[in-house]
Short mmCIF file of C-alpha atoms and ligand atoms in Angstrom, two decimals:
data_model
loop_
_atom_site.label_atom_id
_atom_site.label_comp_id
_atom_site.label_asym_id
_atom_site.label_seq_id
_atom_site.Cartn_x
_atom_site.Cartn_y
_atom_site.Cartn_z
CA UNK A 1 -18.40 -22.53 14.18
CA UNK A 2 -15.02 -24.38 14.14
CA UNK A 3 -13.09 -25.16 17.59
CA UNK A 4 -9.28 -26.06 18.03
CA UNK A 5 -9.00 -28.78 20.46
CA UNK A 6 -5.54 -28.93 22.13
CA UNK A 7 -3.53 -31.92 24.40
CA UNK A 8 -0.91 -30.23 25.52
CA UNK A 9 2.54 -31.37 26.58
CA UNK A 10 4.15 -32.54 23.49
CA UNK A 11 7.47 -31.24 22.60
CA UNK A 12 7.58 -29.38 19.09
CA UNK A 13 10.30 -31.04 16.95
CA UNK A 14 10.85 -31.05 13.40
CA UNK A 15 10.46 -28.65 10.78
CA UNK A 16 7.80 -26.03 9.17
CA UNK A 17 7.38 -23.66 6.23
CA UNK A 18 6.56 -20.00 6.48
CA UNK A 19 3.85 -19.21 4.27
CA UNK A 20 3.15 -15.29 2.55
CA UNK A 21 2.59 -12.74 4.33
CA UNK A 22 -0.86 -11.62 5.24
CA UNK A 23 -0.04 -7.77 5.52
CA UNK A 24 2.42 -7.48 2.82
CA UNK A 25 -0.34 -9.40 0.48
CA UNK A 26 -3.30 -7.16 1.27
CA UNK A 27 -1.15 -3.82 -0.11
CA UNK A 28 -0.07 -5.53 -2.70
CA UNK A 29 -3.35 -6.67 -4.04
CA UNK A 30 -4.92 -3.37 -3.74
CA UNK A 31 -1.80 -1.82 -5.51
CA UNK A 32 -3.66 -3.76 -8.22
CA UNK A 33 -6.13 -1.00 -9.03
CA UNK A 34 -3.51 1.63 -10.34
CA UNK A 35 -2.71 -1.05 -12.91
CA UNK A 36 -5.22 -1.36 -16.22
CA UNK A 37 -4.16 -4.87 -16.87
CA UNK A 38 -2.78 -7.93 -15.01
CA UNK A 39 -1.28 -7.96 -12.11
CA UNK A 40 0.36 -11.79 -11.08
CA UNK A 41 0.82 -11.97 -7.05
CA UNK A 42 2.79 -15.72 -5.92
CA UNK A 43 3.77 -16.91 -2.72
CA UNK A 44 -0.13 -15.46 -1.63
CA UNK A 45 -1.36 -17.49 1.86
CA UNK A 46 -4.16 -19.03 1.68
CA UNK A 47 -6.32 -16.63 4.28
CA UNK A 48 -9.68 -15.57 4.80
CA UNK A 49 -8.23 -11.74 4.45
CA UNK A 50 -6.79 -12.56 1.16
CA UNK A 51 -10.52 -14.04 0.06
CA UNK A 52 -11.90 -10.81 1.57
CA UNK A 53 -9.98 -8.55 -0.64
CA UNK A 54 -10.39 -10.19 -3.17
CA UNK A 55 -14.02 -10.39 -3.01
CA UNK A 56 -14.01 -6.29 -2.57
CA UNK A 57 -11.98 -6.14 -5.64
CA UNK A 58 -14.45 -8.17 -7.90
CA UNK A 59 -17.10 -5.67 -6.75
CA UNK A 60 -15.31 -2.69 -7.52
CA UNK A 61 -15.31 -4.85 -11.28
CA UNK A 62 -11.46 -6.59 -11.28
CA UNK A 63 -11.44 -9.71 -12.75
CA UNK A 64 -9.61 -12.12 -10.11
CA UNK A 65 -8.47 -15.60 -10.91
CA UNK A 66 -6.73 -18.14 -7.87
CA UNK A 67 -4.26 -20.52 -8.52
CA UNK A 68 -1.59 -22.50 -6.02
CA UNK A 69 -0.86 -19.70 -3.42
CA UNK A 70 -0.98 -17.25 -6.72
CA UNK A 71 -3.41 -14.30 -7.79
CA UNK A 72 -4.15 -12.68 -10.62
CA UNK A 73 -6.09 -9.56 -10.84
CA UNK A 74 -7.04 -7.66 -13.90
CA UNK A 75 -7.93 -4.22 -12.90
CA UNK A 76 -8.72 -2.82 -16.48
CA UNK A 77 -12.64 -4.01 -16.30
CA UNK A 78 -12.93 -2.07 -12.41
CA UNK A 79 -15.83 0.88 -12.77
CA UNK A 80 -17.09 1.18 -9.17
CA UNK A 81 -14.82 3.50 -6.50
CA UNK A 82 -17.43 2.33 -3.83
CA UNK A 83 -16.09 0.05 -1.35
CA UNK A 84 -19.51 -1.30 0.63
CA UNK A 85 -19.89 -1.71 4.17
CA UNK A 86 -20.44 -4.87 4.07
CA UNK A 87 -17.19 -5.88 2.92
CA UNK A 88 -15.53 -2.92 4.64
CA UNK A 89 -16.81 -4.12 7.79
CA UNK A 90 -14.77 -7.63 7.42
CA UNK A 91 -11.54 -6.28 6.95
CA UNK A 92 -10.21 -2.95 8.51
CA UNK A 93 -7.18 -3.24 5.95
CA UNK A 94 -9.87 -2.76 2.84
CA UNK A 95 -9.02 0.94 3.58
CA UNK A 96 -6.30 0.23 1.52
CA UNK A 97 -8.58 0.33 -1.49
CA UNK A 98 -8.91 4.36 -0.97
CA UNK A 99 -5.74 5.96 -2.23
CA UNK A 100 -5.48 3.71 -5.16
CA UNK A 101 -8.96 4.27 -6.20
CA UNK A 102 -8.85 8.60 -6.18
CA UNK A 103 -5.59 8.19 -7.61
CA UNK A 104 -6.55 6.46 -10.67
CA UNK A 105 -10.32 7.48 -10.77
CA UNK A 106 -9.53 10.90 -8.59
CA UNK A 107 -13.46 9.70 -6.58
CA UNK A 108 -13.58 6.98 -4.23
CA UNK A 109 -15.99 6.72 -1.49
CA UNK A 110 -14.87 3.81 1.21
CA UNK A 111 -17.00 2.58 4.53
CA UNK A 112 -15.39 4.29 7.47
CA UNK A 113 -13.73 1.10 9.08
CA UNK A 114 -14.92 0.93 12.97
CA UNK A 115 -12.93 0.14 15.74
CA UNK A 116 -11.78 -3.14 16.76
CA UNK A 117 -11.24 -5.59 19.14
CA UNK A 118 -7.77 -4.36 19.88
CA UNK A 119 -8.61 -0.68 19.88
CA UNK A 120 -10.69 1.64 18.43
CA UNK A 121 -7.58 2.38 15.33
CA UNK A 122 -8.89 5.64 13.62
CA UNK A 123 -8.12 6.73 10.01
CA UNK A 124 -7.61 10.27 10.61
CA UNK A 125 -3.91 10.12 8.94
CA UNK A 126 -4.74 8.86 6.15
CA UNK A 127 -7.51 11.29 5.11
CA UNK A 128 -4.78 14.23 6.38
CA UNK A 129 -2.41 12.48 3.94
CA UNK A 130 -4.69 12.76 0.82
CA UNK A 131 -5.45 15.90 1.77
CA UNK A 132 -2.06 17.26 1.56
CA UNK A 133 -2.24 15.04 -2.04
CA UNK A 134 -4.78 17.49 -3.13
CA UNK A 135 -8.09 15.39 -1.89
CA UNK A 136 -10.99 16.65 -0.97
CA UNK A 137 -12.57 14.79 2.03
CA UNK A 138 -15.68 14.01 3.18
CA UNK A 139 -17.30 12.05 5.65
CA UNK A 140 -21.12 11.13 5.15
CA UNK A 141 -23.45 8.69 6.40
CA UNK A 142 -20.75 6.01 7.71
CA UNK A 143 -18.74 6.91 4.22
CA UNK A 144 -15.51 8.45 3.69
CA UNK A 145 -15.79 10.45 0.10
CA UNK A 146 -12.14 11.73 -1.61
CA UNK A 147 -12.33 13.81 -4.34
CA UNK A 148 -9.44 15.93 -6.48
CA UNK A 149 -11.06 17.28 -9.89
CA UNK A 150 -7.69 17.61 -11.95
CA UNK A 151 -6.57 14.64 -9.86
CA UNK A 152 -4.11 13.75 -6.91
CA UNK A 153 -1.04 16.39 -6.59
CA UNK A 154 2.47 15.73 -5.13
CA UNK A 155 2.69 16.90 -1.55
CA UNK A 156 4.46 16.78 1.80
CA UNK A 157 3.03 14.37 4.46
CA UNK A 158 3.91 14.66 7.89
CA UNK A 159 2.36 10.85 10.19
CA UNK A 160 2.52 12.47 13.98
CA UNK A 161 3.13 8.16 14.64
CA UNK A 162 4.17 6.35 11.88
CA UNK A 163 1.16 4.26 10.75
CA UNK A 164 1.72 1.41 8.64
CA UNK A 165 -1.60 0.81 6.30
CA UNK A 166 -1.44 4.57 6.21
CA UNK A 167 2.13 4.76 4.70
CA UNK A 168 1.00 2.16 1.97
CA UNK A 169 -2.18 4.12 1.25
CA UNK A 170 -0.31 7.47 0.70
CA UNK A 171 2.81 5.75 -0.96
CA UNK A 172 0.39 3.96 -3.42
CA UNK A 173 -1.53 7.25 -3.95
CA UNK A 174 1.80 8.69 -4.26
CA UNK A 175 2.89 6.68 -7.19
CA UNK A 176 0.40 8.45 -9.72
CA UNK A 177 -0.22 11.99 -8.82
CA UNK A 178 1.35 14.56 -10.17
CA UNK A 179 4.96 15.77 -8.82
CA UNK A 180 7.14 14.71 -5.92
CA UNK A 181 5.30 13.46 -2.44
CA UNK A 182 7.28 13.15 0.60
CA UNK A 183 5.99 10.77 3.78
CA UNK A 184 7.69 11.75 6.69
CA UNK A 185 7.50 9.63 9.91
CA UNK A 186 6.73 7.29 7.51
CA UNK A 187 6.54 3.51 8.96
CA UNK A 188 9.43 1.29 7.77
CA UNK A 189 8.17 -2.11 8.37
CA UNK A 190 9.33 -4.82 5.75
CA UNK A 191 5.91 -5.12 4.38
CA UNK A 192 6.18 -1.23 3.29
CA UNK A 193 9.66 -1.98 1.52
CA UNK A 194 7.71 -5.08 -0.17
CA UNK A 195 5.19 -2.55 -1.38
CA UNK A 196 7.45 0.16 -2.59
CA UNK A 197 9.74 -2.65 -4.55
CA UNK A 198 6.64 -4.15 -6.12
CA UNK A 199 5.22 -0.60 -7.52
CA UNK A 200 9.05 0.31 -8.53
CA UNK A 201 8.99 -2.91 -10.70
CA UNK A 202 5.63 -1.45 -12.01
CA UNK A 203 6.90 1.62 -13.06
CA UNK A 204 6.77 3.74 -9.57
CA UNK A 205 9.26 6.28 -8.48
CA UNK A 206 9.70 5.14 -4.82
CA UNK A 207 12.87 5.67 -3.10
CA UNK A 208 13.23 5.59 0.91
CA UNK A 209 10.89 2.98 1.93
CA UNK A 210 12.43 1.18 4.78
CA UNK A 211 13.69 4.36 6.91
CA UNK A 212 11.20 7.82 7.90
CA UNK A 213 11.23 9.16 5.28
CA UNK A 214 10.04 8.10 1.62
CA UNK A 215 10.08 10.22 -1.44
CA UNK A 216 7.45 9.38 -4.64
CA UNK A 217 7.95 11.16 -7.81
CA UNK A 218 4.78 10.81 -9.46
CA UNK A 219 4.54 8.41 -12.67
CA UNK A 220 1.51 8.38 -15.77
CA UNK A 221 0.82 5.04 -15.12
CA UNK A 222 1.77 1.72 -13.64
CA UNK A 223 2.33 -1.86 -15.81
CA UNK A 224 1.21 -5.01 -15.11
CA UNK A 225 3.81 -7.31 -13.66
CA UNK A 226 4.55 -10.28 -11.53
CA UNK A 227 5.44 -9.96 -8.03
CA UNK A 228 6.16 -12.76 -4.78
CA UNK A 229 4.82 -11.58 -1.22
CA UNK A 230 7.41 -12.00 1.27
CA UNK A 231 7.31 -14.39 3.83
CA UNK A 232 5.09 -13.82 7.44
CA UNK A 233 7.78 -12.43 10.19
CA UNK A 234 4.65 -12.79 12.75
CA UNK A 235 3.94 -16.47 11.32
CA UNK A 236 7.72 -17.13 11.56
CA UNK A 237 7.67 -15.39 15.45
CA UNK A 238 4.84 -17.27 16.61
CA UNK A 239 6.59 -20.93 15.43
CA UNK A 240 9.76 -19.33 16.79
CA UNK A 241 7.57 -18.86 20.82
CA UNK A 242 5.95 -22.12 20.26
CA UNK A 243 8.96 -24.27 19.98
CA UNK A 244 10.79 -22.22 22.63
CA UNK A 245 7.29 -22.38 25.13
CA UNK A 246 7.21 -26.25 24.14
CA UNK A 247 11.23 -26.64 24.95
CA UNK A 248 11.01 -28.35 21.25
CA UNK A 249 13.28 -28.02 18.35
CA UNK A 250 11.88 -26.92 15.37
CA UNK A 251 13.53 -24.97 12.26
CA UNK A 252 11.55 -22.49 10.22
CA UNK A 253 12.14 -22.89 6.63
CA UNK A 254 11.12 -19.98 4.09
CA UNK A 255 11.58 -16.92 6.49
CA UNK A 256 13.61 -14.07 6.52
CA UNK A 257 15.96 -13.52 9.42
CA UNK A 258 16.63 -10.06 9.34
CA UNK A 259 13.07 -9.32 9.37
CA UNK A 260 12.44 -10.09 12.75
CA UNK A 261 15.66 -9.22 15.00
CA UNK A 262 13.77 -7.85 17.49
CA UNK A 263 12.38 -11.42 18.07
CA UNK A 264 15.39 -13.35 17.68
CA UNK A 265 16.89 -11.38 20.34
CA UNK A 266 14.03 -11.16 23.01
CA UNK A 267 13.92 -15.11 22.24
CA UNK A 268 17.64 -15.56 23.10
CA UNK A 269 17.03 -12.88 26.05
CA UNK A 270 14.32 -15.81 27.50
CA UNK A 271 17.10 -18.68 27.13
CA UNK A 272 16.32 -19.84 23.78
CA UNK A 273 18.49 -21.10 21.40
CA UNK A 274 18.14 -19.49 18.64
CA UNK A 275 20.26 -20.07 15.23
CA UNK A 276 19.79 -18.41 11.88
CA UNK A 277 20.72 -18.94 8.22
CA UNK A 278 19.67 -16.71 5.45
CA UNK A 279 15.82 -18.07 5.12
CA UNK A 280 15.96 -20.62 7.88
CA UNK A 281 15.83 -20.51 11.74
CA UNK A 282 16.09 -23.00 14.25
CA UNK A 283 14.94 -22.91 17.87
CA UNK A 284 15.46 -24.98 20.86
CA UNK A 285 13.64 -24.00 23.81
CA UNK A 286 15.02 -24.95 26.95
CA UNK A 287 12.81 -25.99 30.45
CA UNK A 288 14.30 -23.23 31.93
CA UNK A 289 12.35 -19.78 30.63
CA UNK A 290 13.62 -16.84 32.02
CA UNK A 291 11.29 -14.01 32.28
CA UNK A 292 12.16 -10.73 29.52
CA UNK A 293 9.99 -7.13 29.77
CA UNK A 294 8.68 -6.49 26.08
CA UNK A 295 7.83 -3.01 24.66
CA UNK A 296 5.36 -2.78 21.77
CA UNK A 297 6.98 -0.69 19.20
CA UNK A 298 6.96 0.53 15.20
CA UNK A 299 9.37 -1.74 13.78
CA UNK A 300 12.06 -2.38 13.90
CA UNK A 301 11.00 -2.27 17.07
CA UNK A 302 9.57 -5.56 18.84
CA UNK A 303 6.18 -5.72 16.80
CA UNK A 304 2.60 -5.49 18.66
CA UNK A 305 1.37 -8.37 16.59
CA UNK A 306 3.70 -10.81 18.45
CA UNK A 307 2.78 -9.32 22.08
CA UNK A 308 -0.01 -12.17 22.90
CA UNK A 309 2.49 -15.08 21.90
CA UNK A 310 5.23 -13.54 24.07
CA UNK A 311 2.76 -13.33 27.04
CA UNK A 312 1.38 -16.69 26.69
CA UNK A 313 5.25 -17.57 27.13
CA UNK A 314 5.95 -15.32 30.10
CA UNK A 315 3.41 -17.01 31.79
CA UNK A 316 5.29 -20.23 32.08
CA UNK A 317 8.54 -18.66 32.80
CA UNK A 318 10.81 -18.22 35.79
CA UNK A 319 10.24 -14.48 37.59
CA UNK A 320 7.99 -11.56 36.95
CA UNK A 321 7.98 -9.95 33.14
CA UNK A 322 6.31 -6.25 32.01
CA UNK A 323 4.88 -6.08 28.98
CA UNK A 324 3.85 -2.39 27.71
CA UNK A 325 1.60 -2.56 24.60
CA UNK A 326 2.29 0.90 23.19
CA UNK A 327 0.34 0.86 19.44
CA UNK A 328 -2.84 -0.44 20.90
CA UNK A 329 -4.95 0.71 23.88
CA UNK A 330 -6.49 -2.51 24.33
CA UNK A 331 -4.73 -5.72 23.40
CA UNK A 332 -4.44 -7.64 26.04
CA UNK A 333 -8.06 -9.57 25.92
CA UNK A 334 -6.00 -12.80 25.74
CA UNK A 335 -4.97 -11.83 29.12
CA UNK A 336 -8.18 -13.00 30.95
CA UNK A 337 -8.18 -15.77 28.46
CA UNK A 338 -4.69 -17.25 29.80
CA UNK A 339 -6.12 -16.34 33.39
CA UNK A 340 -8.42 -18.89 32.94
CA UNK A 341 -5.64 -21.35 32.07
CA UNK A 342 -3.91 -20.70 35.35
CA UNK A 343 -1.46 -18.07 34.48
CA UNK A 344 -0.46 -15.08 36.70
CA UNK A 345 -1.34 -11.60 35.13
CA UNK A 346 -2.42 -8.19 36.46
CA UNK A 347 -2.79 -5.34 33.62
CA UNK A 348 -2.58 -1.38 34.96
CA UNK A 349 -2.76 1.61 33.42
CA UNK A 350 -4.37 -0.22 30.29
CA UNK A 351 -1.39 -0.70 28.97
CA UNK A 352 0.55 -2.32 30.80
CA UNK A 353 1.05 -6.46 32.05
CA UNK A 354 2.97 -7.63 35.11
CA UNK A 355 2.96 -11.69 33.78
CA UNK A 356 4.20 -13.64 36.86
CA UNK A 357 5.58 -16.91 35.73
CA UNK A 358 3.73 -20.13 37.25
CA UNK A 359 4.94 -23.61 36.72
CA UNK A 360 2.07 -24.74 34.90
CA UNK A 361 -0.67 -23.72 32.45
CA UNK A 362 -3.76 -26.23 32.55
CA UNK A 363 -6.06 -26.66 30.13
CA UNK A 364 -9.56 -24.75 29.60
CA UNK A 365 -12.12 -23.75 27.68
CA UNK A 366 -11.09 -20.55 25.63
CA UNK A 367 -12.12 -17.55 23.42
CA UNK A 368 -9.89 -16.09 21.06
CA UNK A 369 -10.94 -12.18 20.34
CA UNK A 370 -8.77 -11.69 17.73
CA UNK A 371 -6.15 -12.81 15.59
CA UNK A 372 -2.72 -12.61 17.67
CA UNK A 373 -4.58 -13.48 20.94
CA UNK A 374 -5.68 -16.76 19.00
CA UNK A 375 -2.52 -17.65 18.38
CA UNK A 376 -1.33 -16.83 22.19
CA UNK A 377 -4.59 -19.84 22.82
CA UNK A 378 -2.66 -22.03 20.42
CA UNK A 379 0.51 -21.56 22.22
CA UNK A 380 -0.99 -21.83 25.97
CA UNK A 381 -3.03 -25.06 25.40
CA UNK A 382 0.76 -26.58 23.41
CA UNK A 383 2.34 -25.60 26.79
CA UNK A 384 -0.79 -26.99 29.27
CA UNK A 385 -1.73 -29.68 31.01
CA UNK A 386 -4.51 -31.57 29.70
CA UNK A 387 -7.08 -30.44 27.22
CA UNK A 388 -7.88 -26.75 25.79
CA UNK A 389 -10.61 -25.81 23.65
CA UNK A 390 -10.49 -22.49 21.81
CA UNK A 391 -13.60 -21.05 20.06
CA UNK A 392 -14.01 -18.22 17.90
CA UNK A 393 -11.12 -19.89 15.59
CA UNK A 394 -12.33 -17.77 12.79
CA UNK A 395 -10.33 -14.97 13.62
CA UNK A 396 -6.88 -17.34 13.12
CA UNK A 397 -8.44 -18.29 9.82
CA UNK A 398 -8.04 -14.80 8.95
CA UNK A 399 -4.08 -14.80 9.23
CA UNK A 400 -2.66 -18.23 9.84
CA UNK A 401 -2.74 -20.85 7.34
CA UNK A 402 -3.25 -24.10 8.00
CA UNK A 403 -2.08 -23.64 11.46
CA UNK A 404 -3.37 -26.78 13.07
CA UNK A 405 -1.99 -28.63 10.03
CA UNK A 406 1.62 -27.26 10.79
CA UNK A 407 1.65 -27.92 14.41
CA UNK A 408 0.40 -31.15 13.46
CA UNK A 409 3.45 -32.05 11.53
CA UNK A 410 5.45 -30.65 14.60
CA UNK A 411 4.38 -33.26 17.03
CA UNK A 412 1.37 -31.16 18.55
CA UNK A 413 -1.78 -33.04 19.41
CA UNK A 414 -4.05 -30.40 18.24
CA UNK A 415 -7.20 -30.66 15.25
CA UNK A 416 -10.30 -28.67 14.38
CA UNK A 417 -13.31 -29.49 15.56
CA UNK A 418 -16.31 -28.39 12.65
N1 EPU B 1 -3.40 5.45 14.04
C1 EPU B 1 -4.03 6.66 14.19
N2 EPU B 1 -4.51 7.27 13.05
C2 EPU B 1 -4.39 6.71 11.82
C3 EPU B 1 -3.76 5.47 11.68
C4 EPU B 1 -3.26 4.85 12.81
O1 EPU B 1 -4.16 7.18 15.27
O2 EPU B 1 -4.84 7.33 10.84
C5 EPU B 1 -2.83 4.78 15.21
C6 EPU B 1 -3.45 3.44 15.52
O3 EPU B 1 -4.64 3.54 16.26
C7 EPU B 1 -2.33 2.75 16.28
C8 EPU B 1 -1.09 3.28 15.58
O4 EPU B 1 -1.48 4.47 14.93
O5 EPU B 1 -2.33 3.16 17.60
C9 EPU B 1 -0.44 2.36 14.56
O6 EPU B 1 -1.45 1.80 13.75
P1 EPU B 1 -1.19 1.42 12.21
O7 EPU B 1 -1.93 2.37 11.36
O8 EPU B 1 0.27 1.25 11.98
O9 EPU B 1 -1.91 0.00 12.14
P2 EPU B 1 -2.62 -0.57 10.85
O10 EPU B 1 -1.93 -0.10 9.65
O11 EPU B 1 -4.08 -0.40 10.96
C10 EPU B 1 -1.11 -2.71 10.64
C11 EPU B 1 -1.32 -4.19 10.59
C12 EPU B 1 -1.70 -4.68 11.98
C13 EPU B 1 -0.58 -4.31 12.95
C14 EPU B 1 -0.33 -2.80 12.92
C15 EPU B 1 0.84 -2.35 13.76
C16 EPU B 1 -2.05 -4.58 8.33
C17 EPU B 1 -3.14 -4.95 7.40
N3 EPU B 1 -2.37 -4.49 9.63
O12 EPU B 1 -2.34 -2.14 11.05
O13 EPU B 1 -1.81 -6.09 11.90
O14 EPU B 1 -0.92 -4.69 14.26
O15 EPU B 1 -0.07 -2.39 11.56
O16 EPU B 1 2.00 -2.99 13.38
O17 EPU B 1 -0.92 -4.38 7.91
C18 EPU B 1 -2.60 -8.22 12.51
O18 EPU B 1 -2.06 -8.67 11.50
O19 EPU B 1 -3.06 -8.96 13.43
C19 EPU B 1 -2.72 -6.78 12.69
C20 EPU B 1 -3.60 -6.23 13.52
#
């Protein structure tokens, strides 16, 4: 299994692109399957995710073709609405085959995803949300079943928290049944307006996505067309913690500003300097890093997947910081990863981090448990003393591209060990 070796101490400077984003390319290329023809994604990262969809959609019987950062799927040859364990079990976000599959096919029988590393992340409002489509559901042997005989019906669907895979499911569901659906609580992160704009250009009635509540007037059927994933806001957040953890300079070319204001300002808040333009952003971190308390949040609040990177910053700043992690019960593994580095953290209540800044980080052997903490590793050993040595790098290869290859071009002394 790979390792990324780190020497740490180098100042980031220079600049870096901001490839697709992960979670706004997933949807997307299960929006595929309410299409019978060819669907054209661009701007698609190059990700271990993306490969794992993709591979689920050849099974259900898409035809999928890769070019540069594009995909093309052909969903007009797909005749199986069984998504396998064994490809479920890779990727919670394949539950994102299930409303697109009973909405065109009105069966579809999905592995129940497990828990997870960062909590145990149920399902239950999804199912409730097909049900209120008209769905019957099922669960059997490890295997949620939906059925609807005359197929999916327009509805009203209430999220008790807004749940962001769920919202896609139900919107994409949405798109074909029969009447108006309403999502209410729905979330309103940009990778939900992404979705809703792309099955708009196919022929969707979508209007709301962005704010709590989205309304779908159901459509016949979707065309094939070509669509760009946006840019990563967590990608673009963790470059953004790096350079200010590193006191570099870098600007991040590609990105989208507005998506991540939470960031920008809990950056500036920690004595960045931050400066935007409309798809670039420069920081320039400063040796001074005052400590900040973070909330986890739906957005637009400050985003759960960028609560490791923030921490691995806190630890090197000046004073005490709180983080409360309030969309997972149990994401702060990193935690006794950056303990081992030196850093100053006591977690209570489960939820909660009291980081106490120490002057230095050193450099240890490390495990990443999943994606974000990885990337919290990456950031640690930039910021330590001497060398770092993270294992389990496979679950950055699921949502970073090239990452060692960027920092690379930033100045870091950092490489992949096969
Ligand atoms: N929840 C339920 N029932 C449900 C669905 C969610 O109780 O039916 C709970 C979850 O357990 C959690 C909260 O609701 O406490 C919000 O979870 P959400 O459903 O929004 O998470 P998700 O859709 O499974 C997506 C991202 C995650 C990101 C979260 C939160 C994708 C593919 N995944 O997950 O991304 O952390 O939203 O923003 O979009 C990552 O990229 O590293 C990652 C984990």
């Amino acid at each position: 299994m790979d390792k990324i070796q780190i020497n740490g101490g180098q100042k980031l400077e220079g600049e870096v692109s901001i490839s697709g984003a992960k979670n706004a390319a997933l949807p997307l290329i299960a929006s595929s399957i309410l299409v019978n023809g060819k669907t054209t994604f661009t701007n698609v990262p190059n990700l271990m995710d993306i490969r794992s969809i993709r591979l689920l959609l050849e099974d259900l019987g898409a035809d999928c073709e890769n070019g540069d950062h594009t995909l093309t799927v052909d969903g007009a040859g797909i005749n199986k609405i069984e998504a396998e364990y064994d490809l479920v079990r890779k990727m919670r976000a394949s539950i994102l085959v299930l409303g697109p599959l009973v909405a065109r096919f009105r069966h579809a029988k999905v592995s129940m995803p497990g828990g997870c590393a960062i909590g145990a992340r149920p399902v239950n409002m999804h199912l409730t949300g097909l049900e209120a489509l008209g769905a019957t559901i099922s669960i059997e042997h490890g295997y949620i079943e939906a059925r609807t005989e005359e197929g999916l019906t327009g509805g009203e669907i209430y999220f008790d928290i807004p749940t962001v895979t769920g919202t896609e499911n139900l919107m994409m569901a949405a798109a074909l049944a029969k009447g108006t659906s309403v999502i209410r609580n729905a979330a309103r992160e940009p990778e939900i307006v992404c979705l809703a704009e792309a099955l708009n250009k196919m022929g969707a009635k979508i209007a709301g996505a962005g704010t709590a509540i989205i309304t779908i007037e159901g459509v016949e059927k979707l065309n094939p067309v070509e669509i760009r994933v946006i840019p990563d806001r967590i990608e673009t957040g963790t470059f953004m913690v790096a350079a200010a953890a590193t006191g570099g300079d870098v600007t991040i070319n590609g990105c989208v500003p507005d998506h991540i204001g939470g960031i920008i300002s809990k950056l500036k808040a920690s004595g960045a300097e931050v400066e935007t333009a409309e798809d670039r952003i420069r920081v320039k971190g400063t040796s001074d890093i005052r400590s900040i308390d973070i909330k986890t949040l739906p957005y637009p609040g400050f985003p759960t997947d960028m609560q490791a990177q923030f921490m691995a910053l806190m630890t090197v700043a000046k004073g005490n910081s709180v983080i409360h992690e309030s969309i997972f019960e149990n994401r702060f593994i990193h935690a006794n990863e950056l303990l081992r580095m030196g850093a100053d953290i006591s977690i209570s209540n489960g939820n909660y981090a009291m980081v106490r800044g120490v002057e230095r980080l050193q450099g240890a052997p490390v495990m990443a448990s999943d994606l974000r903490a990885s990337a919290s590793l990456v950031i640690a050993g930039l910021v330590a003393e001497g060398t770092t040595l993270i294992s389990r790098v496979y679950h950055m290869d699921r949502g970073y591209e090239a990452i060692e290859k960027k920092f690379q071009a930033l100045g870091a002394d950092i490489e992949r060990i096969k």
